[in-house]
Amino acid sequence: MTKHQKRLSVPKSWPVERKTDTFTVKADSGPHGEDGVPLLIILRDVLGYVDSRKEARYALEKGTVLVNGDEGVAEDRPIGMFDILAFTEREEYYRVFPDEGGRLALTGIDAESADSKLGKIEDKTKVTGGQTQLNLHDGQNLLVEDASEYSSGDSIVIANDGDDIVAHFPYEEGSLVTAVRGAHAGEVGEVTDITVTPGSGSNNVEVETDDGTFETVEEYVVVIDENFTGDDE
């Protein structure tokens, strides 16, 4: 299977120039589905820390580049929304956050904030033994004994060490959200109204920002708090 992908066909969220070269690196299977950006692109094209795949492999083998607290990740490991990148030798820490236009960008954070990551609950399922599995936006699954307080659309913050839930942000009117897709991707505001659509259609959400109000479907918004907007350095 080829390790390359045409730049013109990459998802709009990828932070790459589409007309400079024909091909770019292809993401491996894993978190975030087709929206996942290969780690090599972050290291080479966004941060400029390496010039080649070989240099990226060498840096990753040193164990000083962590993704959500994990060492030993491959250079084609998919990176996506709300992942945490830690460069321990440089003492640099980043959260992957959508910018205006929907492209994934890196937001600098402090070392303490890098110990956990945000996940949006897509749905919940019952599993053998009576526990409930929370299914998150990036493909991660989390087992909980009592899921009554969690609903689809809520966000949780998960510790990198042990997968403990350290914070819970309900999806409801008054919640702070960011749009991650659509025309308003990257905008942050407060939910003022949620309109439930009968049948299988998407519910609509109205969001008030500092610059006005916009409407989108609820699949396009993620609940956050002030620490996820880039003001926590």
PDB file of C-alpha atoms in Angstrom, residues 5-143:
ATOM      1  CA  GLN A   5      -1.377  10.819  -0.814  1.00  0.00           C
ATOM      2  CA  LYS A   6      -2.105  13.550  -3.329  1.00  0.00           C
ATOM      3  CA  ARG A   7      -2.152  16.952  -1.654  1.00  0.00           C
ATOM      4  CA  LEU A   8      -5.191  18.115  -3.617  1.00  0.00           C
ATOM      5  CA  SER A   9      -7.289  15.308  -2.127  1.00  0.00           C
ATOM      6  CA  VAL A  10      -6.382  15.645   1.551  1.00  0.00           C
ATOM      7  CA  PRO A  11      -9.153  16.720   3.972  1.00  0.00           C
ATOM      8  CA  LYS A  12      -9.624  20.467   4.347  1.00  0.00           C
ATOM      9  CA  SER A  13      -8.642  20.175   8.013  1.00  0.00           C
ATOM     10  CA  TRP A  14      -5.048  19.173   7.137  1.00  0.00           C
ATOM     11  CA  PRO A  15      -2.574  22.040   7.623  1.00  0.00           C
ATOM     12  CA  VAL A  16      -0.756  21.536   4.301  1.00  0.00           C
ATOM     13  CA  GLU A  17      -0.320  23.565   1.142  1.00  0.00           C
ATOM     14  CA  ARG A  18      -2.094  21.821  -1.715  1.00  0.00           C
ATOM     15  CA  LYS A  19      -0.304  23.270  -4.746  1.00  0.00           C
ATOM     16  CA  THR A  20       3.368  23.211  -3.711  1.00  0.00           C
ATOM     17  CA  ASP A  21       3.949  19.505  -4.415  1.00  0.00           C
ATOM     18  CA  THR A  22       1.916  16.659  -5.838  1.00  0.00           C
ATOM     19  CA  PHE A  23       2.123  14.255  -2.904  1.00  0.00           C
ATOM     20  CA  THR A  24       2.290  14.301   0.861  1.00  0.00           C
ATOM     21  CA  VAL A  25       2.547  11.551   3.494  1.00  0.00           C
ATOM     22  CA  LYS A  26      -0.466   9.313   4.108  1.00  0.00           C
ATOM     23  CA  ALA A  27      -1.834   8.754   7.610  1.00  0.00           C
ATOM     24  CA  ASP A  28      -1.858   5.264   9.071  1.00  0.00           C
ATOM     25  CA  SER A  29      -5.119   3.742  10.266  1.00  0.00           C
ATOM     26  CA  GLY A  30      -6.051   4.820  13.758  1.00  0.00           C
ATOM     27  CA  PRO A  31      -7.743   7.646  15.662  1.00  0.00           C
ATOM     28  CA  HIS A  32      -9.768  10.412  13.980  1.00  0.00           C
ATOM     29  CA  GLY A  33     -10.587   8.487  10.801  1.00  0.00           C
ATOM     30  CA  GLU A  34      -9.687  10.149   7.520  1.00  0.00           C
ATOM     31  CA  ASP A  35      -9.382  13.551   9.214  1.00  0.00           C
ATOM     32  CA  GLY A  36      -6.292  12.427  11.154  1.00  0.00           C
ATOM     33  CA  VAL A  37      -3.144  14.285  10.101  1.00  0.00           C
ATOM     34  CA  PRO A  38       0.088  12.232  10.029  1.00  0.00           C
ATOM     35  CA  LEU A  39       2.416  13.224  12.867  1.00  0.00           C
ATOM     36  CA  LEU A  40       5.182  13.700  10.292  1.00  0.00           C
ATOM     37  CA  ILE A  41       3.281  16.639   8.775  1.00  0.00           C
ATOM     38  CA  ILE A  42       3.066  18.303  12.189  1.00  0.00           C
ATOM     39  CA  LEU A  43       6.776  17.789  12.866  1.00  0.00           C
ATOM     40  CA  ARG A  44       8.004  18.753   9.394  1.00  0.00           C
ATOM     41  CA  ASP A  45       5.492  21.105   7.751  1.00  0.00           C
ATOM     42  CA  VAL A  46       3.937  22.857  10.756  1.00  0.00           C
ATOM     43  CA  LEU A  47       6.686  23.056  13.380  1.00  0.00           C
ATOM     44  CA  GLY A  48       9.744  22.614  11.157  1.00  0.00           C
ATOM     45  CA  TYR A  49      11.463  20.394  13.728  1.00  0.00           C
ATOM     46  CA  VAL A  50      12.517  17.796  11.125  1.00  0.00           C
ATOM     47  CA  ASP A  51      13.257  17.844   7.404  1.00  0.00           C
ATOM     48  CA  SER A  52      12.499  14.237   6.506  1.00  0.00           C
ATOM     49  CA  ARG A  53      10.765  11.034   7.532  1.00  0.00           C
ATOM     50  CA  LYS A  54      14.142   9.650   8.671  1.00  0.00           C
ATOM     51  CA  GLU A  55      14.712  12.579  11.015  1.00  0.00           C
ATOM     52  CA  ALA A  56      11.172  12.213  12.365  1.00  0.00           C
ATOM     53  CA  ARG A  57      11.725   8.526  13.144  1.00  0.00           C
ATOM     54  CA  TYR A  58      14.951   9.349  14.953  1.00  0.00           C
ATOM     55  CA  ALA A  59      13.251  12.031  17.059  1.00  0.00           C
ATOM     56  CA  LEU A  60      10.365   9.732  17.941  1.00  0.00           C
ATOM     57  CA  GLU A  61      12.677   6.854  18.881  1.00  0.00           C
ATOM     58  CA  LYS A  62      14.325   9.089  21.487  1.00  0.00           C
ATOM     59  CA  GLY A  63      11.025   9.094  23.422  1.00  0.00           C
ATOM     60  CA  THR A  64      10.903  12.858  23.867  1.00  0.00           C
ATOM     61  CA  VAL A  65       7.839  13.384  21.666  1.00  0.00           C
ATOM     62  CA  LEU A  66       4.605  12.308  23.346  1.00  0.00           C
ATOM     63  CA  VAL A  67       1.090  12.079  21.914  1.00  0.00           C
ATOM     64  CA  ASN A  68      -1.536  12.105  24.652  1.00  0.00           C
ATOM     65  CA  GLY A  69       1.176  10.996  27.058  1.00  0.00           C
ATOM     66  CA  ASP A  70       2.302   8.026  24.918  1.00  0.00           C
ATOM     67  CA  GLU A  71       5.886   7.451  23.785  1.00  0.00           C
ATOM     68  CA  GLY A  72       7.027   5.396  20.827  1.00  0.00           C
ATOM     69  CA  VAL A  73       4.403   6.602  18.360  1.00  0.00           C
ATOM     70  CA  ALA A  74       5.038   6.222  14.629  1.00  0.00           C
ATOM     71  CA  GLU A  75       5.592   9.146  12.291  1.00  0.00           C
ATOM     72  CA  ASP A  76       2.404   8.350  10.358  1.00  0.00           C
ATOM     73  CA  ARG A  77       0.247   8.154  13.502  1.00  0.00           C
ATOM     74  CA  PRO A  78      -2.939  10.196  12.865  1.00  0.00           C
ATOM     75  CA  ILE A  79      -3.167  13.418  14.891  1.00  0.00           C
ATOM     76  CA  GLY A  80      -6.516  15.145  15.271  1.00  0.00           C
ATOM     77  CA  MET A  81      -8.776  17.465  17.176  1.00  0.00           C
ATOM     78  CA  PHE A  82      -7.848  17.977  20.851  1.00  0.00           C
ATOM     79  CA  ASP A  83      -4.846  15.644  20.804  1.00  0.00           C
ATOM     80  CA  ILE A  84      -1.969  16.727  23.065  1.00  0.00           C
ATOM     81  CA  LEU A  85       1.597  16.936  21.765  1.00  0.00           C
ATOM     82  CA  ALA A  86       4.449  17.194  24.276  1.00  0.00           C
ATOM     83  CA  PHE A  87       8.088  17.884  23.382  1.00  0.00           C
ATOM     84  CA  THR A  88       9.738  17.154  26.693  1.00  0.00           C
ATOM     85  CA  GLU A  89      13.301  18.199  25.774  1.00  0.00           C
ATOM     86  CA  ARG A  90      12.061  21.549  24.505  1.00  0.00           C
ATOM     87  CA  GLU A  91       9.490  21.858  27.315  1.00  0.00           C
ATOM     88  CA  GLU A  92       6.887  22.709  24.698  1.00  0.00           C
ATOM     89  CA  TYR A  93       3.282  21.523  24.840  1.00  0.00           C
ATOM     90  CA  TYR A  94       0.467  21.911  22.318  1.00  0.00           C
ATOM     91  CA  ARG A  95      -3.206  21.130  21.955  1.00  0.00           C
ATOM     92  CA  VAL A  96      -4.585  20.478  18.470  1.00  0.00           C
ATOM     93  CA  PHE A  97      -7.407  22.977  18.055  1.00  0.00           C
ATOM     94  CA  PRO A  98      -9.401  23.988  14.951  1.00  0.00           C
ATOM     95  CA  ASP A  99      -8.671  27.482  13.678  1.00  0.00           C
ATOM     96  CA  GLU A 100     -11.021  29.645  11.642  1.00  0.00           C
ATOM     97  CA  GLY A 101     -11.653  27.812   8.414  1.00  0.00           C
ATOM     98  CA  GLY A 102     -11.518  24.399  10.054  1.00  0.00           C
ATOM     99  CA  ARG A 103      -7.804  23.677   9.571  1.00  0.00           C
ATOM    100  CA  LEU A 104      -6.156  21.978  12.514  1.00  0.00           C
ATOM    101  CA  ALA A 105      -3.699  24.239  14.331  1.00  0.00           C
ATOM    102  CA  LEU A 106      -1.496  23.980  17.414  1.00  0.00           C
ATOM    103  CA  THR A 107      -2.341  25.983  20.517  1.00  0.00           C
ATOM    104  CA  GLY A 108       0.428  26.352  23.089  1.00  0.00           C
ATOM    105  CA  ILE A 109      -0.471  25.122  26.587  1.00  0.00           C
ATOM    106  CA  ASP A 110       1.377  24.595  29.862  1.00  0.00           C
ATOM    107  CA  ALA A 111       2.771  21.304  31.171  1.00  0.00           C
ATOM    108  CA  GLU A 112      -0.115  20.726  33.581  1.00  0.00           C
ATOM    109  CA  SER A 113      -2.713  21.117  30.818  1.00  0.00           C
ATOM    110  CA  ALA A 114      -0.805  18.575  28.739  1.00  0.00           C
ATOM    111  CA  ASP A 115      -1.604  15.830  31.267  1.00  0.00           C
ATOM    112  CA  SER A 116      -5.147  15.363  29.931  1.00  0.00           C
ATOM    113  CA  LYS A 117      -7.190  15.708  26.759  1.00  0.00           C
ATOM    114  CA  LEU A 118     -10.741  16.571  25.783  1.00  0.00           C
ATOM    115  CA  GLY A 119     -13.130  14.072  24.203  1.00  0.00           C
ATOM    116  CA  LYS A 120     -16.628  14.591  22.798  1.00  0.00           C
ATOM    117  CA  ILE A 121     -19.094  11.807  23.602  1.00  0.00           C
ATOM    118  CA  GLU A 122     -20.605  10.612  20.319  1.00  0.00           C
ATOM    119  CA  ASP A 123     -22.830   7.967  21.924  1.00  0.00           C
ATOM    120  CA  LYS A 124     -22.964   5.361  24.728  1.00  0.00           C
ATOM    121  CA  THR A 125     -23.446   1.609  24.585  1.00  0.00           C
ATOM    122  CA  LYS A 126     -24.096  -1.072  27.186  1.00  0.00           C
ATOM    123  CA  VAL A 127     -21.441  -3.779  27.408  1.00  0.00           C
ATOM    124  CA  THR A 128     -21.170  -7.150  29.106  1.00  0.00           C
ATOM    125  CA  GLY A 129     -21.027  -6.857  32.899  1.00  0.00           C
ATOM    126  CA  GLY A 130     -23.418  -3.944  33.244  1.00  0.00           C
ATOM    127  CA  GLN A 131     -20.942  -1.197  32.468  1.00  0.00           C
ATOM    128  CA  THR A 132     -21.506   1.513  29.884  1.00  0.00           C
ATOM    129  CA  GLN A 133     -19.028   2.417  27.172  1.00  0.00           C
ATOM    130  CA  LEU A 134     -18.620   6.064  26.216  1.00  0.00           C
ATOM    131  CA  ASN A 135     -17.644   6.326  22.551  1.00  0.00           C
ATOM    132  CA  LEU A 136     -15.613   9.459  21.828  1.00  0.00           C
ATOM    133  CA  HIS A 137     -15.044  11.554  18.717  1.00  0.00           C
ATOM    134  CA  ASP A 138     -11.537  10.200  18.087  1.00  0.00           C
ATOM    135  CA  GLY A 139     -12.457   6.537  18.353  1.00  0.00           C
ATOM    136  CA  GLN A 140     -11.436   6.124  21.997  1.00  0.00           C
ATOM    137  CA  ASN A 141     -13.815   4.112  24.184  1.00  0.00           C
ATOM    138  CA  LEU A 142     -14.117   4.546  27.930  1.00  0.00           C
ATOM    139  CA  LEU A 143     -15.904   2.256  30.397  1.00  0.00           C
TER     140      LEU A 143
END
